[in-house]
Short mmCIF file of C-alpha atoms in Angstrom, two decimals:
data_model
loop_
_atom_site.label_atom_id
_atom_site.label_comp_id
_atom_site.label_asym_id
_atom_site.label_seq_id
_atom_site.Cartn_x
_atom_site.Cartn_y
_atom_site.Cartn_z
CA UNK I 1 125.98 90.48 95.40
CA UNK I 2 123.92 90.66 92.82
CA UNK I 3 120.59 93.22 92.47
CA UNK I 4 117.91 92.60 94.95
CA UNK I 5 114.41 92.89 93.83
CA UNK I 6 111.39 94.16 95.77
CA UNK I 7 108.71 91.94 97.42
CA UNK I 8 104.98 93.07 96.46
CA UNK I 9 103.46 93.70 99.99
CA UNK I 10 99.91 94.89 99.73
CA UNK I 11 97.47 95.95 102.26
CA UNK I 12 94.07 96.45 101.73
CA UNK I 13 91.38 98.67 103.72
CA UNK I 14 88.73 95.66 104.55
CA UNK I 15 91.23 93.77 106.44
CA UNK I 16 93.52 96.88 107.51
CA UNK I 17 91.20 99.53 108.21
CA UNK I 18 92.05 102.89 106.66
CA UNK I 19 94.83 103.13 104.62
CA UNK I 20 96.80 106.00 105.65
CA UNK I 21 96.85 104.44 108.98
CA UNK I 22 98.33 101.33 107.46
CA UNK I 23 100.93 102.92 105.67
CA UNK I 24 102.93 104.69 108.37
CA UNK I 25 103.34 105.99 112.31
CA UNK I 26 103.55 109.35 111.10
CA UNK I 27 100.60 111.21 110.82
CA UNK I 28 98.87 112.21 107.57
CA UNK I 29 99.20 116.40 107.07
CA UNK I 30 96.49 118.13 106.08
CA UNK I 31 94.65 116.56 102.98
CA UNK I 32 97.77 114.70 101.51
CA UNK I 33 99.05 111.39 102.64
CA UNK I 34 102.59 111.67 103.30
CA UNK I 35 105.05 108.98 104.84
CA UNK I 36 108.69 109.16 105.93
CA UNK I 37 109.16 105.51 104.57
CA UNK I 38 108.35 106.96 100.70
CA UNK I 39 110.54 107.48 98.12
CA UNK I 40 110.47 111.43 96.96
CA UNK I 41 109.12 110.15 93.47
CA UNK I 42 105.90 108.34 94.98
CA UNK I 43 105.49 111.55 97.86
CA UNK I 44 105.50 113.85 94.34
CA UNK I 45 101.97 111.50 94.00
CA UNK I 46 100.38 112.18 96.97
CA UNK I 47 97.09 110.58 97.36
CA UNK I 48 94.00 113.13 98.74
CA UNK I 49 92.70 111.78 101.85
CA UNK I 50 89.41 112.28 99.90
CA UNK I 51 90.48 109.96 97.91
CA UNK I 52 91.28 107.64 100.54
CA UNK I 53 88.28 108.11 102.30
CA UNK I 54 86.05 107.52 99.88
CA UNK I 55 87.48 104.37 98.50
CA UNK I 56 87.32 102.78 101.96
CA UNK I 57 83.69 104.15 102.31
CA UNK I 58 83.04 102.10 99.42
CA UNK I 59 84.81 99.19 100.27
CA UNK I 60 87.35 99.50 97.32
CA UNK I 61 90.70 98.11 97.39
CA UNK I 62 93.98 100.58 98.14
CA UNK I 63 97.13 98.51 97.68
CA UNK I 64 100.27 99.19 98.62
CA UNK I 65 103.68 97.86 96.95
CA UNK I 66 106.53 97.79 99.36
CA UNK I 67 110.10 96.45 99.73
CA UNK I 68 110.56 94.10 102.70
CA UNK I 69 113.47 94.32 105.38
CA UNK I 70 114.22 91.55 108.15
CA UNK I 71 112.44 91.36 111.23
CA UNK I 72 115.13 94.13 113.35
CA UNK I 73 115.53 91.42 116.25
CA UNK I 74 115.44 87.86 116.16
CA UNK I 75 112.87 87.65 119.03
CA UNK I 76 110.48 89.88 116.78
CA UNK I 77 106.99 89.46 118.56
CA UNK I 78 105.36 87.68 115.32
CA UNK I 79 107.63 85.32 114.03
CA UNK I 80 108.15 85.62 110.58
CA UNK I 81 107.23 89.01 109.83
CA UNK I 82 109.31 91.25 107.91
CA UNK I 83 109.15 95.06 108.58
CA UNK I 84 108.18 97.48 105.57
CA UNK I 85 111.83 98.84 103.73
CA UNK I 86 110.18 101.91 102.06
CA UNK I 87 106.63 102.11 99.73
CA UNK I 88 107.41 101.77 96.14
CA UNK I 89 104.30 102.12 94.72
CA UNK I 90 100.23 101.76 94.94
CA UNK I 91 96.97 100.72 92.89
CA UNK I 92 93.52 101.63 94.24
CA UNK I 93 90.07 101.75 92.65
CA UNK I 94 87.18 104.38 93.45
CA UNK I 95 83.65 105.00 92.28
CA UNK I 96 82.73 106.26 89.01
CA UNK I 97 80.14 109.14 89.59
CA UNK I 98 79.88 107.92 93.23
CA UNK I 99 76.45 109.98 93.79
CA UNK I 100 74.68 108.41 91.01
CA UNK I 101 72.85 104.89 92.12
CA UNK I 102 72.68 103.71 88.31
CA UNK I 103 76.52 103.85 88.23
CA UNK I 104 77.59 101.91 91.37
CA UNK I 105 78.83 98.88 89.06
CA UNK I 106 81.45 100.65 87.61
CA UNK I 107 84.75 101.60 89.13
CA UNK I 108 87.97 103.70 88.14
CA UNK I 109 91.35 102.72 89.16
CA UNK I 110 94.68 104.24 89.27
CA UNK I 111 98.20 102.61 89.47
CA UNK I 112 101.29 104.62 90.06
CA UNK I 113 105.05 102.97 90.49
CA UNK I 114 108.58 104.37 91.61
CA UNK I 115 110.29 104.93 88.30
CA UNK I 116 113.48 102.68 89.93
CA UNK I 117 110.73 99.77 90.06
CA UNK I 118 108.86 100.17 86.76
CA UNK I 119 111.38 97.15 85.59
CA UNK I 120 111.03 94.62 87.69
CA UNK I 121 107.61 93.46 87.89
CA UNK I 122 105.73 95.91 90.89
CA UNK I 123 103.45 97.28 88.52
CA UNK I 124 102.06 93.67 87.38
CA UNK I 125 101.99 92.41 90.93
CA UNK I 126 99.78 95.41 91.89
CA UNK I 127 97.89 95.00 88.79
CA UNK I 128 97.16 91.16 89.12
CA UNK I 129 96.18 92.18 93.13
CA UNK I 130 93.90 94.77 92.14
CA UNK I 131 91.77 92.94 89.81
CA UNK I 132 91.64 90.28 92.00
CA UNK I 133 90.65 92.18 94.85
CA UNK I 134 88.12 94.28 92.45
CA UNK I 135 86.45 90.58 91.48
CA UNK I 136 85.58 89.49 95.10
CA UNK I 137 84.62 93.06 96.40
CA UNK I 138 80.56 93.98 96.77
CA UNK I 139 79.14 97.56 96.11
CA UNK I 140 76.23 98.54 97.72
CA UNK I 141 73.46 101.08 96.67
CA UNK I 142 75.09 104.32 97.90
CA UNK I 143 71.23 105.67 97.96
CA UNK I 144 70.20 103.29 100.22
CA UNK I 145 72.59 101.69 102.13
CA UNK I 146 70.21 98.97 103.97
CA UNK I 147 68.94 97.82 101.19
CA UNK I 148 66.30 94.93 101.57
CA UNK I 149 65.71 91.63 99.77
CA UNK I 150 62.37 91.13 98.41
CA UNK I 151 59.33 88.32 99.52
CA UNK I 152 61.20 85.75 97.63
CA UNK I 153 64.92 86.76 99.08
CA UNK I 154 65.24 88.67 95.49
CA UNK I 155 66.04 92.31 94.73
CA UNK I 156 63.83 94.16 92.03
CA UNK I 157 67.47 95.19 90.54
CA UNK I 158 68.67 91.91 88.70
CA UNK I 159 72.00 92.92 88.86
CA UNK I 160 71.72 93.12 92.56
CA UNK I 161 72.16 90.33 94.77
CA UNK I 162 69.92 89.31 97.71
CA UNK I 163 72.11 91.41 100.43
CA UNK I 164 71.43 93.96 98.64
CA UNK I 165 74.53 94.37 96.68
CA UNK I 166 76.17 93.61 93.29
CA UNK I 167 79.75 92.98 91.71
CA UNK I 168 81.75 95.11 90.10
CA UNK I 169 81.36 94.35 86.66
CA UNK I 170 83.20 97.15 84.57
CA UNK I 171 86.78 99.28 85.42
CA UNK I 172 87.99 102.11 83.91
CA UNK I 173 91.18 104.07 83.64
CA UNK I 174 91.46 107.69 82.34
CA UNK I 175 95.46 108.45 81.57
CA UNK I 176 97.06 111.41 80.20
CA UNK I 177 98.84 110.68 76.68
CA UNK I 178 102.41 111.89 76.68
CA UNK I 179 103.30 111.80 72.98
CA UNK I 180 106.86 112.32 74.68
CA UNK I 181 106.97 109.22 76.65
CA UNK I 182 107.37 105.36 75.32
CA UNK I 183 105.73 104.44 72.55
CA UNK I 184 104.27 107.55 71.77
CA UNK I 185 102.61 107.87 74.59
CA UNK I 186 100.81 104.30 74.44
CA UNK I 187 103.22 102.65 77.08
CA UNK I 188 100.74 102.17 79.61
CA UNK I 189 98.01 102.06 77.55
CA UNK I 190 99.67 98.76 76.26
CA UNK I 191 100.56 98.12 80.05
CA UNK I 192 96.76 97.48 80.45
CA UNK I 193 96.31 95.72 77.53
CA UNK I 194 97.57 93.24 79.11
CA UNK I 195 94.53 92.97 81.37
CA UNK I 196 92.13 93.31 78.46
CA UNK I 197 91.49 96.68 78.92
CA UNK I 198 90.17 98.31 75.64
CA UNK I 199 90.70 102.16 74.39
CA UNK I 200 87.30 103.36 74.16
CA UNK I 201 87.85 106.78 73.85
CA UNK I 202 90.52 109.46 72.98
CA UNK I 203 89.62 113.23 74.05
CA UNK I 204 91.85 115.61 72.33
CA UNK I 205 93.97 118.80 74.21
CA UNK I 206 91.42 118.63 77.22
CA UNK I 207 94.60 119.11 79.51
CA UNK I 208 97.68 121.40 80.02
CA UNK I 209 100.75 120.14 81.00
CA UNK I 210 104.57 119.98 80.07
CA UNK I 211 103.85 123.10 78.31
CA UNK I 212 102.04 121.49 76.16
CA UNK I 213 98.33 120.60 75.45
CA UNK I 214 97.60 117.23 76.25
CA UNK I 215 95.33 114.08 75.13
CA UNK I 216 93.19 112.03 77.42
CA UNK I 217 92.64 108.22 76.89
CA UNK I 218 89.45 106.26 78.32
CA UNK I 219 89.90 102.48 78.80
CA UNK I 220 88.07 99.62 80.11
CA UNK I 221 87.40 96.17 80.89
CA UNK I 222 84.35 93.65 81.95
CA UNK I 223 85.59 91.73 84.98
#
């Protein structure tokens, strides 16, 4: 039988409610998120429940890449559904400089993959699902959160719109550069290439890791 690929399953908080509730039965510990369906290489990423917590506050998308198994009976109660096989990766976005109202346009996102699955397509499903979630999703003035249209149903902020919120309009991601990995340490910058995203900045040894002092690339894109 030949190799069997994973299906892209994503859930996303606005629909699901909170995430680590989505994910599994078993209880999150402490402030990491931590399944017994996930592979040992995606629990070595845990995500903070701060994390978590504020990207649902902010009505951000947190997707989740997962294999699919059968239904375990045939009389499953909804017909159809298949049961979650094990999490192979996720993609989520969160505020950039959440406290600061001037800001609340611009998001940061992160993407992380099971090594085993880096070949067969999970990290461009949950890219191609994030920025489409990220295109349709609303941000809302974090300073005041009842915001009010004016006499004419118009906000005073043009880039507002007359609910009182506004689109995202630019995404960032800030990566480590691994001169030991592929390509140099541009793999995944070239990954979001793909995407448009744009290197529009390079800050040198402002990390330590490997043993080694590390670079930090900024990228972005306009949705």
């Amino acid at each position: 039988m030949g190799q069997r690929y994973p299906t892209h399953h994503f859930t996303t908080t606005p629909e699901y409610g909170r995430p680590e509730a989505r994910l599994s039965s078993t209880q999150a510990e402490d402030t990491s998120l931590k399944t017994s369906m996930v592979k040992p290489s995606v629990q070595a990423r845990r995500v903070s429940l701060d994390v978590l917590n504020t990207t649902y506050a902010h009505d951000l998308p947190f997707l989740v890449a997962t294999t699919l198994a059968p239904p375990a009976s045939s009389d499953s109660e909804v017909e159809g559904v298949a049961a979650v096989e094990k999490v192979i990766g996720y993609a989520y976005a969160f505020p950039w400089r959440a406290s600061y109202r001037a800001y609340r346009h611009t998001v940061e996102i992160s993407i992380y993959v099971d090594p085993a699955y880096q070949s067969v397509g999970a990290g461009s499903a949950l890219m191609d699902a994030l920025i489409a979630a990220l295109r349709a999703t609303r941000v809302r003035d974090p300073t005041n959160p009842n915001a009010s249209t004016g006499d004419e149903g118009e906000t005073e902020d043009p880039l507002e719109l007359p609910d009182g919120t506004g689109r995202v309009r630019e995404v960032l991601s800030i990566m480590s550069l691994d001169t030991e990995g592929r390509d140099g340490g541009y793999g995944l910058a070239n990954f979001y290439s793909k995407w448009g995203f744009e290197q529009i900045g390079h800050m040198k040894r402002v990390g330590y890791k490997f043993g080694r002092w590390i670079d930090v690339l900024m990228l972005q894109v306009s949705l």
